[in-house]
Coordinates of C-alpha atoms in Angstrom, one line a residue:
X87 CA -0.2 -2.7 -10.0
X88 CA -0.1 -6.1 -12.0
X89 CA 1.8 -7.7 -9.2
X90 CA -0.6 -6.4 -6.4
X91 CA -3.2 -7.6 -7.9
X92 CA -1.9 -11.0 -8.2
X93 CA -1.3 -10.6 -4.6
X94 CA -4.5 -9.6 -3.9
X95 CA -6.0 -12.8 -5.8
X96 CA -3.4 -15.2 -3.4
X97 CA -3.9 -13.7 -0.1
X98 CA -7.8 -14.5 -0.8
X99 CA -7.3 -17.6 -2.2
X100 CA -5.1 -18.6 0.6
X101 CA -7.7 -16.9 3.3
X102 CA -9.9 -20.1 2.5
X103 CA -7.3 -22.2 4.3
X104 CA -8.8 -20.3 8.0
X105 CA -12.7 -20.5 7.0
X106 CA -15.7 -19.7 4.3
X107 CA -15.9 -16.7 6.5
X108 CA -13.0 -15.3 6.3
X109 CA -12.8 -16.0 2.5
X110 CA -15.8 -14.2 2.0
X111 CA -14.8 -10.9 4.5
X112 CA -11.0 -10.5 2.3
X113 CA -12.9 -10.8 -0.6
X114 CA -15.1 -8.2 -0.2
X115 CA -12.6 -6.4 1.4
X116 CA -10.4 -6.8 -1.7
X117 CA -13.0 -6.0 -4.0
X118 CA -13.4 -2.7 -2.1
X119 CA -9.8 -1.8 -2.4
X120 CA -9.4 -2.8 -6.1
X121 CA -12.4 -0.3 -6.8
X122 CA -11.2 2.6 -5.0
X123 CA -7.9 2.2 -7.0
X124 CA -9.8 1.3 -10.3
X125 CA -11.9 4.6 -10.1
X126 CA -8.6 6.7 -9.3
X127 CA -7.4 5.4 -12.1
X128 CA -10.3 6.8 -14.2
X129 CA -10.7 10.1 -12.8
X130 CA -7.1 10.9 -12.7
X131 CA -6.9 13.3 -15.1
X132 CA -9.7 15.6 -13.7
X133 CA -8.2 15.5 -10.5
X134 CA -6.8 19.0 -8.7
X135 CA -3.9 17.9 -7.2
X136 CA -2.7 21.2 -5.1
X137 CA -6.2 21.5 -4.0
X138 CA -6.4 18.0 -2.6
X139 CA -3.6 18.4 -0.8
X140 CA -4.9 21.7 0.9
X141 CA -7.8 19.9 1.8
X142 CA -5.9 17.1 2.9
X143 CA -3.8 18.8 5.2
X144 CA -6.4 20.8 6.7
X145 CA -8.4 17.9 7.3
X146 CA -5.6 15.7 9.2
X147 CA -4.9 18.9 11.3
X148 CA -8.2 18.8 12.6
X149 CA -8.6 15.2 12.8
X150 CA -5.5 15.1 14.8
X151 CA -6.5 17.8 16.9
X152 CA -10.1 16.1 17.6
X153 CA -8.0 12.6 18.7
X154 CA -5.8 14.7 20.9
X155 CA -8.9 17.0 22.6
X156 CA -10.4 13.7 23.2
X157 CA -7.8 11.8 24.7
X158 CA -6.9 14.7 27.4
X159 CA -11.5 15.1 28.1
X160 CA -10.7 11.2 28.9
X161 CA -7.7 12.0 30.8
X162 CA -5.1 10.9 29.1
X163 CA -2.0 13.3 29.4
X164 CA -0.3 11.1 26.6
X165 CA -0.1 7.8 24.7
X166 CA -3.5 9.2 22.2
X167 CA -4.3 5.8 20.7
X168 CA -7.1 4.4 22.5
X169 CA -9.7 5.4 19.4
X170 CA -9.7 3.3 16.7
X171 CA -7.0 4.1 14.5
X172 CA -5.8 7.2 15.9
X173 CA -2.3 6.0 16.0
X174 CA -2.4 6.2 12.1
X175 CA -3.8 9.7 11.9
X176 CA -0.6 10.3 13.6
X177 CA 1.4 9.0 10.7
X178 CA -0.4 10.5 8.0
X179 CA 0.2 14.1 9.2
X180 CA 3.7 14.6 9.1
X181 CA 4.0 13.1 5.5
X182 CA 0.9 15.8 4.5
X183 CA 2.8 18.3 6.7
X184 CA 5.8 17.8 4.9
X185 CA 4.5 18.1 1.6
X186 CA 2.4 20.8 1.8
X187 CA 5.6 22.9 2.9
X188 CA 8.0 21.5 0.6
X189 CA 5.9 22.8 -2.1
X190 CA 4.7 26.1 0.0
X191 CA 8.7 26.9 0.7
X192 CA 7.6 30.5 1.0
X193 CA 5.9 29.8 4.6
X194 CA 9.0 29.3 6.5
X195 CA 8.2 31.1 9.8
X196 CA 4.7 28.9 9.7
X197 CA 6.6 25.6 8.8
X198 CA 8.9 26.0 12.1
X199 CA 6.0 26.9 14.1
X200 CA 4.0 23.9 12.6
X201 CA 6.5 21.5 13.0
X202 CA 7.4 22.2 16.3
X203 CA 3.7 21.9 17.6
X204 CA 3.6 18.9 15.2
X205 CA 6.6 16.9 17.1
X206 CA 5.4 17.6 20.7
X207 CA 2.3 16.3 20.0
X208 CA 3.7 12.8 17.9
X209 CA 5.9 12.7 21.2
X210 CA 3.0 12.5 23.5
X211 CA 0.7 10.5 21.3
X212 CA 3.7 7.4 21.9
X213 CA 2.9 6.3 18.3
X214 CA 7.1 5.3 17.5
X215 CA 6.0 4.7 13.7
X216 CA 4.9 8.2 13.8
X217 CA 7.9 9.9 15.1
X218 CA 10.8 7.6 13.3
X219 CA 8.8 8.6 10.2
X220 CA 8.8 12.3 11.4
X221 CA 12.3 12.4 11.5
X222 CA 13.3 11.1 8.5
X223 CA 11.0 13.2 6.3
X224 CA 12.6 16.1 8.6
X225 CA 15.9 15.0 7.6
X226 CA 14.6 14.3 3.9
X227 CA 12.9 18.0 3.9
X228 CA 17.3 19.3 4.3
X229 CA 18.4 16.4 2.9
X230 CA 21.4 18.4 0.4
X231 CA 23.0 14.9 0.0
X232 CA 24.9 12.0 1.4
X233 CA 28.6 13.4 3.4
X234 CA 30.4 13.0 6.8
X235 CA 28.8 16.2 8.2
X236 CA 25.2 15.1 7.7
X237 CA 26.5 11.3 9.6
X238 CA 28.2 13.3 12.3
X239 CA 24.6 15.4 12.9
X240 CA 22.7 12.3 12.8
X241 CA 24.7 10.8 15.7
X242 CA 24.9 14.6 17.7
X243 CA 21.4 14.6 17.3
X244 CA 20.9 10.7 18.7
X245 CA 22.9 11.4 21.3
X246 CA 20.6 14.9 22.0
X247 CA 17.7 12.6 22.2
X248 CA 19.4 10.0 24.7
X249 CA 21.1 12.8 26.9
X250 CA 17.1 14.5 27.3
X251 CA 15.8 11.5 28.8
X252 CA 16.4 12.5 31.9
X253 CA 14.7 15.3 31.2
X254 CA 11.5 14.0 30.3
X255 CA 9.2 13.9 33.5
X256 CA 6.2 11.8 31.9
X257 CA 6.5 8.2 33.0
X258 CA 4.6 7.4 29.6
X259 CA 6.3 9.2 27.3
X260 CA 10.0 8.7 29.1
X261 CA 9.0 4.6 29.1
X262 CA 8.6 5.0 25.0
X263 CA 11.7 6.6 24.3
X264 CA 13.8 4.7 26.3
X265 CA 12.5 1.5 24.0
X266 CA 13.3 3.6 20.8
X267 CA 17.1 5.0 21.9
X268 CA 17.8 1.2 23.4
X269 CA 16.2 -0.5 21.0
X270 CA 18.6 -3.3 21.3
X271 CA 16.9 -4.7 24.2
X272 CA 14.9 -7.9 23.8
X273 CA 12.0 -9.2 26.3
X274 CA 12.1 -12.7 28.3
X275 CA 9.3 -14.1 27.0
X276 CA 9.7 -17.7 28.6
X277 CA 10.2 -16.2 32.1
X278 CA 6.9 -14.1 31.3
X279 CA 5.2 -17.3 30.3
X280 CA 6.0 -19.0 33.2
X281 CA 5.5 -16.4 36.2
X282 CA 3.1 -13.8 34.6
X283 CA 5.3 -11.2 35.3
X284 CA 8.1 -9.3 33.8
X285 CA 12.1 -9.2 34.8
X286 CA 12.8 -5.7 36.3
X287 CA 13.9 -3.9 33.7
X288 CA 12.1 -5.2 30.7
X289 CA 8.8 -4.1 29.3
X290 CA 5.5 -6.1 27.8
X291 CA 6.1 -4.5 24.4
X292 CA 10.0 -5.8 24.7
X293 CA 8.8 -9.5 25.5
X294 CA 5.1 -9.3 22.6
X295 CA 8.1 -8.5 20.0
X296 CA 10.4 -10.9 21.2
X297 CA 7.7 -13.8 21.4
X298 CA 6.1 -13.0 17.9
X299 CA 9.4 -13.1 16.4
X300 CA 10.0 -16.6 17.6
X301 CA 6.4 -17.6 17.2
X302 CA 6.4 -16.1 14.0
X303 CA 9.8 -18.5 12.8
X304 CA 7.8 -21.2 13.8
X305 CA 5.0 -21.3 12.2
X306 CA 6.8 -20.0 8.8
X307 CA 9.2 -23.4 9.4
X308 CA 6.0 -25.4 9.8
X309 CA 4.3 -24.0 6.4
X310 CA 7.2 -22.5 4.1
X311 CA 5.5 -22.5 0.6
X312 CA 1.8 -21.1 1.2
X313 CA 2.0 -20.1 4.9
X314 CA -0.8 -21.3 7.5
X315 CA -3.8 -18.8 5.8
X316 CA -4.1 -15.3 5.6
X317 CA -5.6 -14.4 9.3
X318 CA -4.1 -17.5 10.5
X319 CA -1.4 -16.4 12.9
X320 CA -4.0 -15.3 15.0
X321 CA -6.3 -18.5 15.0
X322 CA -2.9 -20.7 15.8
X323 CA -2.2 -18.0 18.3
X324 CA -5.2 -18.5 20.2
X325 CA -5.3 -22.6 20.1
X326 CA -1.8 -22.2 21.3
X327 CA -1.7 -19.8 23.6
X328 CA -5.3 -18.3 24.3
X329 CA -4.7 -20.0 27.6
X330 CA -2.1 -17.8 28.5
X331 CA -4.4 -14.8 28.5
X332 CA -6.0 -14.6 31.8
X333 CA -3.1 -15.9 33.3
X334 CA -0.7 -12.5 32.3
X335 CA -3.7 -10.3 33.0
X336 CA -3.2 -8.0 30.1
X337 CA -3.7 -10.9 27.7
X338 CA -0.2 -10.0 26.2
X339 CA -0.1 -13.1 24.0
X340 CA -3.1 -12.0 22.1
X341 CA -1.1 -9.8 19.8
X342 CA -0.9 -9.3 16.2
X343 CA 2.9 -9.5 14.0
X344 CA 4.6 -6.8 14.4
X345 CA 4.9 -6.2 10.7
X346 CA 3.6 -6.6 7.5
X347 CA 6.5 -8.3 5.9
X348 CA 6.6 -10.8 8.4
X349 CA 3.0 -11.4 8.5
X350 CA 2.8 -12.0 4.8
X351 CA 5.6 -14.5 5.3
X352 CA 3.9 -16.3 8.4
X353 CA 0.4 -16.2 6.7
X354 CA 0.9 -16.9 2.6
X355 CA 4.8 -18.5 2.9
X356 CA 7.4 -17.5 0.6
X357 CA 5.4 -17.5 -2.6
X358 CA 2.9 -14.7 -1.3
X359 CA 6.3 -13.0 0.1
X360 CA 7.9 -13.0 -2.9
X361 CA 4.8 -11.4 -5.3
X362 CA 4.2 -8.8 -2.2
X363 CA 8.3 -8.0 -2.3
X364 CA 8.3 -7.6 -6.2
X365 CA 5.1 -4.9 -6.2
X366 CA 7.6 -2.3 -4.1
X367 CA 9.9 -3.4 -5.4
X368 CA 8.9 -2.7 -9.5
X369 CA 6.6 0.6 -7.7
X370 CA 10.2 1.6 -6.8
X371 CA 11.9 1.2 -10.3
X372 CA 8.8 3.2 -11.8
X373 CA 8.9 6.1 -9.7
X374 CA 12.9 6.0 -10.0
X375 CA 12.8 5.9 -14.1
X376 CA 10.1 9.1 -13.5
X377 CA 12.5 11.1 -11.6
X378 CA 15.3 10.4 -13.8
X379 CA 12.9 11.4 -16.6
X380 CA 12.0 15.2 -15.3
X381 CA 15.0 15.4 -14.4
X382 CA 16.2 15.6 -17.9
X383 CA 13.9 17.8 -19.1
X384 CA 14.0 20.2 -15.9
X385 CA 10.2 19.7 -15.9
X386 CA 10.0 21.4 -12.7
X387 CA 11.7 21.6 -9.2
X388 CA 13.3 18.4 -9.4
X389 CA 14.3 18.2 -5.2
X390 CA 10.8 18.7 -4.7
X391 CA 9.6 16.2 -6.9
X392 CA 12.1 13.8 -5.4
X393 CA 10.9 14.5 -2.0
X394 CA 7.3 14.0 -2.3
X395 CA 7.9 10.9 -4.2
X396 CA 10.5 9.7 -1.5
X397 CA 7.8 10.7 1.4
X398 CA 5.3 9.0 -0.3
X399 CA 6.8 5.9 -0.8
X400 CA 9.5 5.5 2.1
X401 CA 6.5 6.6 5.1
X402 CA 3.8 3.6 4.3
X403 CA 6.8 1.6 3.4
X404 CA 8.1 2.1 7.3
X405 CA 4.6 1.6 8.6
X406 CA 3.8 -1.3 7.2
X407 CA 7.3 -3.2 7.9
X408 CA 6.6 -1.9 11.6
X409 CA 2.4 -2.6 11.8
X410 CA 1.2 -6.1 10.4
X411 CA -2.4 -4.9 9.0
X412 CA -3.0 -6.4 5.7
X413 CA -5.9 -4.0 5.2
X414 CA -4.3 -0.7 5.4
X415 CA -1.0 -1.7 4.4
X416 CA -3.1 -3.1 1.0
X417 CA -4.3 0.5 0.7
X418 CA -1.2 2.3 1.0
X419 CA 0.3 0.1 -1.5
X420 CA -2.4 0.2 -3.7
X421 CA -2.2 4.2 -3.8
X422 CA 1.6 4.0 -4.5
X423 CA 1.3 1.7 -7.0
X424 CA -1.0 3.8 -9.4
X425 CA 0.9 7.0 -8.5
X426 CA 3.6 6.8 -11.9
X427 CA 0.4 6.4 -13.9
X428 CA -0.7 9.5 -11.8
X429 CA 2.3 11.3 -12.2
X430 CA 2.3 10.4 -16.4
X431 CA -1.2 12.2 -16.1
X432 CA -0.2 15.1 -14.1
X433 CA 2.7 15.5 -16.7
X434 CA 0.7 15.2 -19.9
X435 CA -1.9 18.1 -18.1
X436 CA 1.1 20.4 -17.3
X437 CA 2.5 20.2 -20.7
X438 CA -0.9 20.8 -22.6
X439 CA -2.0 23.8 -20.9

């Protein structure tokens, strides 16, 4: 938490660099977040833990069903993510869902039936953060270890996914997969820039990626140390390309990074990188020195434990190395960084009553 908050206090400071305005909106927004993790802090001990996660599952069921009714009444038959952050509703189900029936084991009929429905509809939502998260908390949920048989399902199972692409009769859905299974493909950006159009066989998300990753180096080489302000990529973005907008028709140049991480980099250089690197990081060694510590006094169902702390921290760790939004990414670390002092509290409550 110490090292987040230094972070916190840097990617204001170095928000000043864009504009008073933009000082005074991170700061706020800062405040906000430190707050939120502040009271949790406080009111962690009188906090019902099972009953928040019932609650919490119930909720992102509906929520999810609500973004999903509302998408087909507009007509969309998939790719759900034209509300406002409905792609991350998306993401935060599975990890709930996950949970919820790791620690309800009994339920197993419902947690097939459940997970099935839950797949098809991550499929047709198109959110890829959503369903590479869903299958690694699958795998997780039967994880009995690292061995050859588990490496040899893990490729049957890739090669499943390819082979039933030509299956798949949604041009939406179909395009989607096609960029996760290749994902070694990379997008002509200069032939985009030049003509407005795309090489037969490529894709605008291929080419965004392919152009934020070198526009991305660049402006990191230009400002190494303290990066060109947080909110900056976009500003240089604009002056440099806002021209480019019209011209492409989808304005495909006005995107954000493609990734916290890199956005950090880009927009508060390597000193902000390295503080924002060191809060997972010493998050990490926490949590790890708490499951090594019920584990030695069997405190209770120790491959349960380990899972809800490895979907915990592994799911907003994913999204945010594959969505650059300082604001929710900040939240999601925030929450992970209190949770050892969370799970010290649960302990201490278990162990007096």
């Amino acid at each position: 938490f110490n090292f987040f908050f230094i972070f916190l206090i840097l990617h204001v400071l170095l928000s000043y660099k864009i504009s008073t305005i933009n000082f005074i909106r991170e700061f706020i927004q800062s405040i906000i977040i430190f707050s939120f993790l502040y009271i949790t802090i406080k009111i962690k001990d009188h906090i019902d833990y099972r009953l928040l996660l019932n609650y919490g599952y119930k909720i992102s069921i509906a929520m999810t069903l609500w973004v999903v009714v509302w998408h087909l009444y507009n007509g969309y038959s998939a790719g759900w993510k034209h509300l406002q952050d409905s792609r991350l509703i998306f993401t935060i189900l599975p990890v709930v869902h996950f949970i919820y029936f790791k620690i309800n084991s009994d339920k197993k009929f419902i947690f097939l039936l459940f997970t099935s429905i839950l797949f098809l509809i991550i499929l047709y939502s198109g959110e890829r953060r959503a369903l590479l998260i869903f299958f690694i908390l699958l795998f997780l949920f039967y994880y009995k270890g690292i061995s050859v048989r588990n490496i040899f399902l893990l490729f049957f199972f890739y090669v499943v996914f390819s082979i039933s692409l030509n299956f798949i009769t949604n041009p939406y859905v179909r395009g989607y997969l096609e960029k996760i299974t290749y994902f070694t493909k990379t997008g002509n950006y200069d032939y985009t820039i030049h003509t407005g159009e795309i090489l037969e066989g490529d894709t605008y998300s291929n080419v965004v990626r392919s152009f934020q990753l070198q526009y991305s180096k660049q402006l990191f080489l230009s400002n190494p140390v303290l990066g060109v302000g947080t909110n900056g990529y976009l500003d240089t973005l604009e002056n440099d390309y806002g021209h480019l907008k019209n011209f492409i028709g989808d304005g495909f140049m006005n995107t954000g990074i493609h990734g916290e991480f890199q956005r950090v980099i880009v927009e508060n250089g390597i000193i902000g990188f390295i503080i924002y690197v060191l809060s997972w990081l010493q998050t990490w060694s926490k949590l790890k020195k708490k499951i090594n510590e019920l584990e030695k006094i069997n405190f209770f169902p120790i491959i349960n434990f380990k899972f809800i702390i490895l979907a915990l921290y592994l799911s907003p760790l994913i999204y945010i190395s594959l969505a650059g939004s300082s604001l929710r990414s900040f939240i999601m670390l925030g929450i992970i960084s209190v949770l050892p002092i969370i799970i010290d509290s649960y302990i201490n409550r278990k162990q007096n009553e």
